[in-house]
CSV table of C-alpha atoms in Angstrom, one decimal:
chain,number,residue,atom,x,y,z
X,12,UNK,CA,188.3,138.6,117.4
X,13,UNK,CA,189.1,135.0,117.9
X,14,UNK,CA,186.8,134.3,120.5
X,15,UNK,CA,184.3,136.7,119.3
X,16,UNK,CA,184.4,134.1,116.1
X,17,UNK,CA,184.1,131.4,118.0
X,18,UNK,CA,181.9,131.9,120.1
X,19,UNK,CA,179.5,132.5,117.3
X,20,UNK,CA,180.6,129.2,116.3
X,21,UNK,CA,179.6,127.7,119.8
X,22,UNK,CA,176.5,129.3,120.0
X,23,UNK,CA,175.1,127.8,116.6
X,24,UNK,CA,176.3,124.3,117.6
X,25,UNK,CA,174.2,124.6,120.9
X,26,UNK,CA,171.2,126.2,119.5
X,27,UNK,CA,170.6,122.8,117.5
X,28,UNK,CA,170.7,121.5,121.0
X,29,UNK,CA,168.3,124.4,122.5
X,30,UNK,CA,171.1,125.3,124.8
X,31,UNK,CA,171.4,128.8,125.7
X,32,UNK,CA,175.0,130.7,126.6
X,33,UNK,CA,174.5,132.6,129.8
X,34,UNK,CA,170.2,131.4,129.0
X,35,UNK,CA,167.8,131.0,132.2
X,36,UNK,CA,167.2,127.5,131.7
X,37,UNK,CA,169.1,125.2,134.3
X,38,UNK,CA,170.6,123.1,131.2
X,39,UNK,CA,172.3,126.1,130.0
X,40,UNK,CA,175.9,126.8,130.2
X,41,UNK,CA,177.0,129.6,131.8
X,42,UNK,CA,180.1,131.1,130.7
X,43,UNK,CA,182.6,132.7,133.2
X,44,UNK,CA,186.2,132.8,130.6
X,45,UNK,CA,186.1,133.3,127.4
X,46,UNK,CA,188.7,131.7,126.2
X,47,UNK,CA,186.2,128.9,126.6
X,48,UNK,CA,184.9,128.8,123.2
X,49,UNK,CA,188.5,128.5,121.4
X,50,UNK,CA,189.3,125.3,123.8
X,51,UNK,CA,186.1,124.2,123.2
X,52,UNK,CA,186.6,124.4,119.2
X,53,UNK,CA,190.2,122.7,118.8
X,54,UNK,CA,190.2,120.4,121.8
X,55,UNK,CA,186.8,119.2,121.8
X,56,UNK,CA,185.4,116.6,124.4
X,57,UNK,CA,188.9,117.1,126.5
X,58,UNK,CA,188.4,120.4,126.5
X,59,UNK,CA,184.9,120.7,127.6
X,60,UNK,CA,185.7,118.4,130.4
X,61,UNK,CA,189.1,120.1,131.4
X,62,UNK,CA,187.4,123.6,131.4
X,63,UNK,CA,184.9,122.0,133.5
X,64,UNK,CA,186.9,121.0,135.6
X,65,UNK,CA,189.2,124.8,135.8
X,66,UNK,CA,185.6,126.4,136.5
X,67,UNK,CA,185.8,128.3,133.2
X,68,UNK,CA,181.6,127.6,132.9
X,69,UNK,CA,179.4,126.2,134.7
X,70,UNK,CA,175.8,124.4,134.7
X,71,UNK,CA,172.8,123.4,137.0
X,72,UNK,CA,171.7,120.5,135.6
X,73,UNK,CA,174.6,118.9,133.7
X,74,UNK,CA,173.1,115.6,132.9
X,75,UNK,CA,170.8,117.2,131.5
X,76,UNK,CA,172.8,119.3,129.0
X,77,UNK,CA,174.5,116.3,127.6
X,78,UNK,CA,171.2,114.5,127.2
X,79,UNK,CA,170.4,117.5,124.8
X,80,UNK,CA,173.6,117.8,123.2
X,81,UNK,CA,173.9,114.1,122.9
X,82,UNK,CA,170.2,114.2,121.0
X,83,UNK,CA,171.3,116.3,119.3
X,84,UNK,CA,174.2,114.5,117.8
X,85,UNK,CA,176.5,117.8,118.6
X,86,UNK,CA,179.7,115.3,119.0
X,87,UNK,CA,179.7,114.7,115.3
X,88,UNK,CA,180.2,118.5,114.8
X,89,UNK,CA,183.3,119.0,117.2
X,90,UNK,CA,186.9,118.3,116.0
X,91,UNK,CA,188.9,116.3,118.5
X,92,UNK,CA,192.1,117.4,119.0
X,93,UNK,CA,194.9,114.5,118.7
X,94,UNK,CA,192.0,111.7,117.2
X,95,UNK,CA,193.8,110.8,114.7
X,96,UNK,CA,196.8,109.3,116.9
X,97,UNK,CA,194.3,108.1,119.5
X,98,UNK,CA,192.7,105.7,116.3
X,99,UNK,CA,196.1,104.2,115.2
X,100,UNK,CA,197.2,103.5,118.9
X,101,UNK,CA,194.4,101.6,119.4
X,102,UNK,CA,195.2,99.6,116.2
X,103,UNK,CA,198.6,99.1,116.3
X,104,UNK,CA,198.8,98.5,120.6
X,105,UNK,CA,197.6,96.5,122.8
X,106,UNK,CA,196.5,99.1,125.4
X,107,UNK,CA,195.4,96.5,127.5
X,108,UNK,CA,198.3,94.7,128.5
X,109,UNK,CA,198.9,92.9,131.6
X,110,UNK,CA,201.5,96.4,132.5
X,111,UNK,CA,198.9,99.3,131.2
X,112,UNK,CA,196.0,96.8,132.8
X,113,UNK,CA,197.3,97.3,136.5
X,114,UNK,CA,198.0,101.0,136.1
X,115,UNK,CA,195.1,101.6,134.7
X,116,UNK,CA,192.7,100.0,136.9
X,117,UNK,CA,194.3,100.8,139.7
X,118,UNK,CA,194.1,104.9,139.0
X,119,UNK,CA,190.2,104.9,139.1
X,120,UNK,CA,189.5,101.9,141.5
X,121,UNK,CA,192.2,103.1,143.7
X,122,UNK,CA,191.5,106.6,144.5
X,123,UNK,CA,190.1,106.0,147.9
X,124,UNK,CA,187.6,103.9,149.3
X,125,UNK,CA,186.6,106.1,151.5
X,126,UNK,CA,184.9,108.3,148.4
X,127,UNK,CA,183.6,105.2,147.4
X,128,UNK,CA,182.0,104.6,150.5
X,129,UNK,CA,179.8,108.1,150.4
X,130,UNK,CA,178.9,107.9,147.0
X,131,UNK,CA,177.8,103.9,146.7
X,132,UNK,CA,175.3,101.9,148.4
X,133,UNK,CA,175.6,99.9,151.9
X,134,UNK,CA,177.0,96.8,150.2
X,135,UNK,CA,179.5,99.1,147.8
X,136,UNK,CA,178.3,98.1,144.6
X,137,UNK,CA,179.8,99.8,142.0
X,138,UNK,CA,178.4,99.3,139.0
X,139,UNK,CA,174.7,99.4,137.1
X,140,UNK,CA,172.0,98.6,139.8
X,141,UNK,CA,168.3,97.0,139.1
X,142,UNK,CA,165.8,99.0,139.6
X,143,UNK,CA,162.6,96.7,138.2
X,144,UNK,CA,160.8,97.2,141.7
X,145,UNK,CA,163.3,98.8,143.7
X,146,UNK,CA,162.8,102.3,145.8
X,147,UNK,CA,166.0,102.9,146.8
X,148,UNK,CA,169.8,102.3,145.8
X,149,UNK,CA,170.2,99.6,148.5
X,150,UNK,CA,167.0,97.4,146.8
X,151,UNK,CA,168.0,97.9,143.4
X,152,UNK,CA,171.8,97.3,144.0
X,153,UNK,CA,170.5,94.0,146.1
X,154,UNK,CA,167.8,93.0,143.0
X,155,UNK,CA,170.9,93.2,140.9
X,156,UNK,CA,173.1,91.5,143.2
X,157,UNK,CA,170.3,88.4,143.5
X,158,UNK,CA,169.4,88.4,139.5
X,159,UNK,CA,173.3,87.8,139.0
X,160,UNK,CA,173.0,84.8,141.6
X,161,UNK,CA,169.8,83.1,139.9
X,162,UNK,CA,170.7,83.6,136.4
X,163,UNK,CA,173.3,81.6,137.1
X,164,UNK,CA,172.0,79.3,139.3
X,165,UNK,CA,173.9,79.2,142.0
X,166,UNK,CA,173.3,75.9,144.7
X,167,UNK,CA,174.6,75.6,148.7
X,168,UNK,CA,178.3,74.5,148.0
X,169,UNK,CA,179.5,75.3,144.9
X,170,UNK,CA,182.3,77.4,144.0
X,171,UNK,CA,182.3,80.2,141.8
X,172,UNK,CA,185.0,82.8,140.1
X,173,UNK,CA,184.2,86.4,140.2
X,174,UNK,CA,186.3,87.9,137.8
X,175,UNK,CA,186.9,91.9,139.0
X,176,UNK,CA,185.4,91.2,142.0
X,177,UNK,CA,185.6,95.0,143.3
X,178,UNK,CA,185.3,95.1,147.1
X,179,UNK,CA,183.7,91.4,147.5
X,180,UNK,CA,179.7,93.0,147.1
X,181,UNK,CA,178.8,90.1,144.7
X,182,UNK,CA,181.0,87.7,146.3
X,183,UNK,CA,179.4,88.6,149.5
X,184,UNK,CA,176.0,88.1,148.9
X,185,UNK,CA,176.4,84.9,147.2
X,186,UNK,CA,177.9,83.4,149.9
X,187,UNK,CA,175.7,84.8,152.5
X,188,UNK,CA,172.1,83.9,150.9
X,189,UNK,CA,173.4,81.1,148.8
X,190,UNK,CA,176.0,79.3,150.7
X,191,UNK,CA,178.7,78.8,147.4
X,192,UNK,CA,182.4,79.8,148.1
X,193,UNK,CA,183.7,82.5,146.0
X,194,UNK,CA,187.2,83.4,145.1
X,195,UNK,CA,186.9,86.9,143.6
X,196,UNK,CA,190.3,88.3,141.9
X,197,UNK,CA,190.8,92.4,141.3
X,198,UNK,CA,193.9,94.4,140.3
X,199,UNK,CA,192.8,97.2,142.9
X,200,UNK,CA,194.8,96.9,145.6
X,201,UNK,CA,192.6,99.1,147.8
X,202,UNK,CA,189.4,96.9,146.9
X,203,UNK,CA,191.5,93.6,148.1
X,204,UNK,CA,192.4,95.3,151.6
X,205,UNK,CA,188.4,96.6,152.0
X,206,UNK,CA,187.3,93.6,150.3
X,207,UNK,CA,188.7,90.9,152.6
X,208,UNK,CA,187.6,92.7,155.3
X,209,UNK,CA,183.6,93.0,154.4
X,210,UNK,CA,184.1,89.5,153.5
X,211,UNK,CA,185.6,88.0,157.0
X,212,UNK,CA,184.3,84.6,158.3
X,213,UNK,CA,183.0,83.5,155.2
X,214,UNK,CA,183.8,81.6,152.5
X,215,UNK,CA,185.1,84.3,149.9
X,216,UNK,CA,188.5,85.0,149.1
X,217,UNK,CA,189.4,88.1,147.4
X,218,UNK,CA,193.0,87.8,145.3
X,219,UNK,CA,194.7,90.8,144.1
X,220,UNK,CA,195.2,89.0,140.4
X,221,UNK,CA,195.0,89.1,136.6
X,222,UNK,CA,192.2,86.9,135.6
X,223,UNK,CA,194.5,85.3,133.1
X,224,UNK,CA,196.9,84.1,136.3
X,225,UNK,CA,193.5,81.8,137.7
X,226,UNK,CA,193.9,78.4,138.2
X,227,UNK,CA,191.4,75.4,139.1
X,228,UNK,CA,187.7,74.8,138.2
X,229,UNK,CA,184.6,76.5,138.9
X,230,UNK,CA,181.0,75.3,138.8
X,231,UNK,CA,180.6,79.4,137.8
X,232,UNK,CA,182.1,82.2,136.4
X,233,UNK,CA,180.9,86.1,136.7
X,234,UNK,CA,182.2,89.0,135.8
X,235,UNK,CA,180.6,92.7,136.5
X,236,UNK,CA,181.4,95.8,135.5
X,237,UNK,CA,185.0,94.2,134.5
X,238,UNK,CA,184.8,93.9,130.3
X,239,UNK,CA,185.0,97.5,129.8
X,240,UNK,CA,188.4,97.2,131.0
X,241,UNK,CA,189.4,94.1,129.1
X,242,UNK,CA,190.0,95.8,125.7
X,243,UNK,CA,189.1,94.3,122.1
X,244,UNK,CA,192.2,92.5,121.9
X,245,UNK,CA,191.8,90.3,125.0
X,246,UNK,CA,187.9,89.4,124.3
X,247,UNK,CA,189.4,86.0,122.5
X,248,UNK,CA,191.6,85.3,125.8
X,249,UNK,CA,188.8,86.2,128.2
X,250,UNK,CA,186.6,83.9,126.8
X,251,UNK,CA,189.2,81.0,126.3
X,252,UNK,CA,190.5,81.7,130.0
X,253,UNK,CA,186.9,81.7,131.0
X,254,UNK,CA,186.1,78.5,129.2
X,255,UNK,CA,189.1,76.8,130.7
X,256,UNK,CA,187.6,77.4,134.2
X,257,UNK,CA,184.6,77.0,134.1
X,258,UNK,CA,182.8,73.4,134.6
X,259,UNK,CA,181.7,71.6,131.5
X,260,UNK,CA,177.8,71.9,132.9
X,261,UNK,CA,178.7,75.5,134.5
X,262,UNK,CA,177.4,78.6,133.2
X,263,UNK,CA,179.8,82.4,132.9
X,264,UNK,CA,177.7,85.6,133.3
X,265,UNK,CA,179.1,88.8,131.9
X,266,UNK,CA,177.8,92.1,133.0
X,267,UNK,CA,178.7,94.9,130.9
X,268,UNK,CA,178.3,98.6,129.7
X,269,UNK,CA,178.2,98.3,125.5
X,270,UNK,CA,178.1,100.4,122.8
X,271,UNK,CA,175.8,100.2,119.8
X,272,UNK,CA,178.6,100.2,117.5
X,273,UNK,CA,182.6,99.2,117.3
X,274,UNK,CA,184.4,101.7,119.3
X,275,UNK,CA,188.0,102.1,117.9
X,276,UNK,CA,188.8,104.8,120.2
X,277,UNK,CA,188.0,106.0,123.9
X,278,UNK,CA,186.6,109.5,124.8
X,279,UNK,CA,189.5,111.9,125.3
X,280,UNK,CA,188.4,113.1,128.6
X,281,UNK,CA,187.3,109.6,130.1
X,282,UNK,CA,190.3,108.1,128.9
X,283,UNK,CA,192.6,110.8,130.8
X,284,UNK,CA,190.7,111.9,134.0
X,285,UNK,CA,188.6,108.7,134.9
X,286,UNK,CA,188.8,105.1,133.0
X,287,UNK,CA,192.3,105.1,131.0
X,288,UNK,CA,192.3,102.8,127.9
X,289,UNK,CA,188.8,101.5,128.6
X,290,UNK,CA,186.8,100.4,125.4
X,291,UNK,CA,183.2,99.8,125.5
X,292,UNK,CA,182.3,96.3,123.7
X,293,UNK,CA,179.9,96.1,120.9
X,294,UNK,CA,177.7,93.1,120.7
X,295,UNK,CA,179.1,91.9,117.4
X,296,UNK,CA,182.8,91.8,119.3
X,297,UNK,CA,181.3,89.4,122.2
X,298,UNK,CA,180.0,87.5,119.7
X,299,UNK,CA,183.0,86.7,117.6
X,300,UNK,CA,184.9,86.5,120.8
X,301,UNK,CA,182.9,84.3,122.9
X,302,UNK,CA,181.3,81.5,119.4
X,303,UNK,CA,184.5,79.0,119.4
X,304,UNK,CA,184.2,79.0,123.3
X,305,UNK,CA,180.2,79.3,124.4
X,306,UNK,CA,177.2,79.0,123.3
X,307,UNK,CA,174.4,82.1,124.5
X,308,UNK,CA,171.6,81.5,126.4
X,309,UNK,CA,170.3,84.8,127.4
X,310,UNK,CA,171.0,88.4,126.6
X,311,UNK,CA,169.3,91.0,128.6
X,312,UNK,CA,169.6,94.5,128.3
X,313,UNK,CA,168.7,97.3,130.9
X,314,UNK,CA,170.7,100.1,129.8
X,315,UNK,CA,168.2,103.0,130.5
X,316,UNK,CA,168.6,102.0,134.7
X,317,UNK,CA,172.1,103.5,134.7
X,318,UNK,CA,170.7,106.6,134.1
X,319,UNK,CA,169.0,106.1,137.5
X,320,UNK,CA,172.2,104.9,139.3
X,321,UNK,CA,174.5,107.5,138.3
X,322,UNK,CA,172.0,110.2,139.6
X,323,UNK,CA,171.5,108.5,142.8
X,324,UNK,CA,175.5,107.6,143.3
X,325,UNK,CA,175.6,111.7,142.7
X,326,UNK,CA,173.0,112.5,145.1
X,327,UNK,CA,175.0,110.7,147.7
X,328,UNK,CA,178.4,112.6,147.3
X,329,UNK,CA,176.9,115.8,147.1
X,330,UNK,CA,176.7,116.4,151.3
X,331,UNK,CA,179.7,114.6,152.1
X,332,UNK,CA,182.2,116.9,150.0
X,333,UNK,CA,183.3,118.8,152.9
X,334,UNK,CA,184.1,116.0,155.0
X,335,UNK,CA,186.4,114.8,152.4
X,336,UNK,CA,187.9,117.9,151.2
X,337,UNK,CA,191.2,117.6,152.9
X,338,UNK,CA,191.6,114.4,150.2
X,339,UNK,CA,189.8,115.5,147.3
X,340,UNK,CA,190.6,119.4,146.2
X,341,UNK,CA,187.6,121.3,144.4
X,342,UNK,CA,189.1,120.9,141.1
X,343,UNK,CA,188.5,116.8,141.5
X,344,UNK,CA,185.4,117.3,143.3
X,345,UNK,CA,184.1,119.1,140.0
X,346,UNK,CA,185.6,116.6,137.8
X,347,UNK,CA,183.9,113.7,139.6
X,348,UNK,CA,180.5,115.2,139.5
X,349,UNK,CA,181.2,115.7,135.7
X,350,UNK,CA,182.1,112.4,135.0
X,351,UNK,CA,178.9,110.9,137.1
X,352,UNK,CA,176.1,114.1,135.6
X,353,UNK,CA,178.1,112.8,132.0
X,354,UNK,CA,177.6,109.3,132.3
X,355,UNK,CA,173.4,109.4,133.7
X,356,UNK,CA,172.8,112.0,130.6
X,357,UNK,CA,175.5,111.5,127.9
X,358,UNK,CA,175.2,107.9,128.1
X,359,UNK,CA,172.2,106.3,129.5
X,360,UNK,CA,169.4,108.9,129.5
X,361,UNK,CA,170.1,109.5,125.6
X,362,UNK,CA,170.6,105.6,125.3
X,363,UNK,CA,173.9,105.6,123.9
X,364,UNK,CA,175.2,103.1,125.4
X,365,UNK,CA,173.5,99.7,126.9
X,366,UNK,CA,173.5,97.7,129.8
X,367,UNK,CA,174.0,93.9,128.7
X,368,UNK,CA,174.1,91.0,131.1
X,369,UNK,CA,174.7,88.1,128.7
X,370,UNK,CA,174.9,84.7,130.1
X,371,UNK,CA,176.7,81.2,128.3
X,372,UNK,CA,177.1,78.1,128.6
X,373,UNK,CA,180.0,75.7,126.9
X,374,UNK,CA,177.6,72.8,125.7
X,375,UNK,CA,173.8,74.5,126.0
X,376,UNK,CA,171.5,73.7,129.2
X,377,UNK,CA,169.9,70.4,128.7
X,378,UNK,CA,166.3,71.5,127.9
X,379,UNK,CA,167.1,75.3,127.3
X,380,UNK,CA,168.1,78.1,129.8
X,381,UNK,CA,164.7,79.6,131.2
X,382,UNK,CA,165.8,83.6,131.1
X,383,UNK,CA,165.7,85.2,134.5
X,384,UNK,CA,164.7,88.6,134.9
């Protein structure tokens, strides 16, 4: 009776979505344990992901389900299991400490490069790539790579910080086409062995390191795909620490996945199976953050091309499974697809979340900064 009850339940909630139990369409779940619709009911997002994940349903085209049931607004409707506590730990701890920050990055950036290396593009850029007037995932992870390099303005010889660095991609290219050295700092260990090697012979060096342990002066400061993990109770530092680097005339480029409003809390499922403790920043915490520090000079937003990048980043893992199943066990295979389908659908397609590449300077650019895009 209980799971004739809720699956009632279930199939109401998706009918607002025009998602079908068992339906024909490829967006429609279909079911193979019903126990399903009670785990569904008490544990919410945790345990849609997590029965994923068990192969207790299934779906062809899972992007698109969460588009609809994102459109829908269908997460306002399920009870979370355990919210409550995840809202005051985020209040009362800082769950982006220099201890959580190094276990926590290194459980997703760690996993294995060599996963990394089938799923990204040829310079192993992983995070939102440019695609403006790109055709593939090497152009548009290269147009986002060079957009970085001349919104900042970078010039033969100078030397620039690139705060999570990853495997050395942006480093890499900026030294290559713009002749500036680079020291590039990451808390993945796996990144710095990888890194250092893609970046032999030239002048990068890539520092397993806090950002907050940094020393010296740079002409520049970016940082992609890293504030996500910085949590709302380090944006003051980042900027401060960012400031204290950076040359007076210098300009600091964040790239970053935000949200549209303050997020007190991180999805259950994310937070457990793929980005522990990482908050997406809303524009109005940058901006209290970053005014006693900066000044902004552009804000640019292309949220709607991670759709596009997830999709493609899936499309390359899908024949290489096999290869690396000895590693990665069916159950993570599923999970990782989940997360990636999630992210293009949930997140970008339905354009709940954004894109922001914001750039500052500490005194203005004489004249005004001409916005690159």
């Amino acid at each position: 009776m209980k799971n004739t009850a809720s699956k009632k339940i279930v199939q109401e909630l998706l009918a607002h979505a025009e998602v079908e139990i068992n339906g024909n369409n490829p967006w429609d779940i279909q079911v193979h344990q019903e126990d399903f619709y009670q785990r569904v009911l008490s544990e919410g997002t945790l345990g849609l992901g997590e029965s994923y994940m068990d192969g207790w349903w299934d779906c062809d085209q899972i992007d698109v389900l969460f588009y609809k049931l994102i459109m829908a607004e269908l997460h306002t409707k399920v009870r979370r299991k355990g919210l409550l506590w995840e809202v005051v730990k985020a209040r009362l701890f800082n769950l982006q400490s220099r201890k959580r920050a190094l276990r926590d990055i290194q459980s997703h950036y760690d996993v294995g490069n060599d996963l990394y290396q089938k799923m990204l593009d040829k310079r192993m850029v992983y995070t939102c790539a440019y695609w403006k007037d790109a055709n593939n995932l090497d152009e548009a992870q290269e147009a986002k790579l060079d957009l970085v390099c001349r919104k900042v303005g970078l010039q033969p010889g100078q030397k620039v910080l690139d705060i999570g660095c990853g495997w050395g991609s942006w480093a890499k290219y900026a030294a290559e086409k713009y002749g500036v050295e680079v020291v590039g700092v990451t808390l993945a260990e796996e990144q710095v062995k990888l890194g250092q090697e893609l970046c032999q012979g030239l002048p990068v060096e890539i520092r397993l390191q806090d950002y907050r342990d940094v020393e010296g002066r740079f002409d520049h400061i970016v940082a992609i795909g890293v504030f996500e993990h910085i949590g709302p109770r380090n944006y003051r530092t980042f900027m401060q620490k960012s400031s204290e680097l950076l040359a007076d005339d210098g300009l600091l480029l964040v790239h970053t996945i935000g949200a549209p409003k303050v997020v007190r809390y991180p999805d259950p499922w994310s937070k457990k199976y793929i980005f522990p403790n990482a908050v997406l920043p809303a524009a109005q915490q940058i901006i209290e953050a970053s005014q006693p520090f900066f000044l902004f000079e552009d804000w640019h937003n292309f949220g709607s091309y991670y759709d596009q990048t997830c999709m493609a980043w899936y499309e390359n893992l899908q024949p290489h499974w096999e290869e690396l199943s000895d590693r990665y066990d069916e159950r993570f295979q599923r999970m990782w697809n989940y997360y990636l389908l999630h992210n293009a659908g949930a997140s970008a397609r339905s354009r709940k979340n954004n894109l922001w590449q914001i750039v500052f300077s500490k005194k203005g650019v004489p004249g005004g900064y001409e916005s690159v895009r």
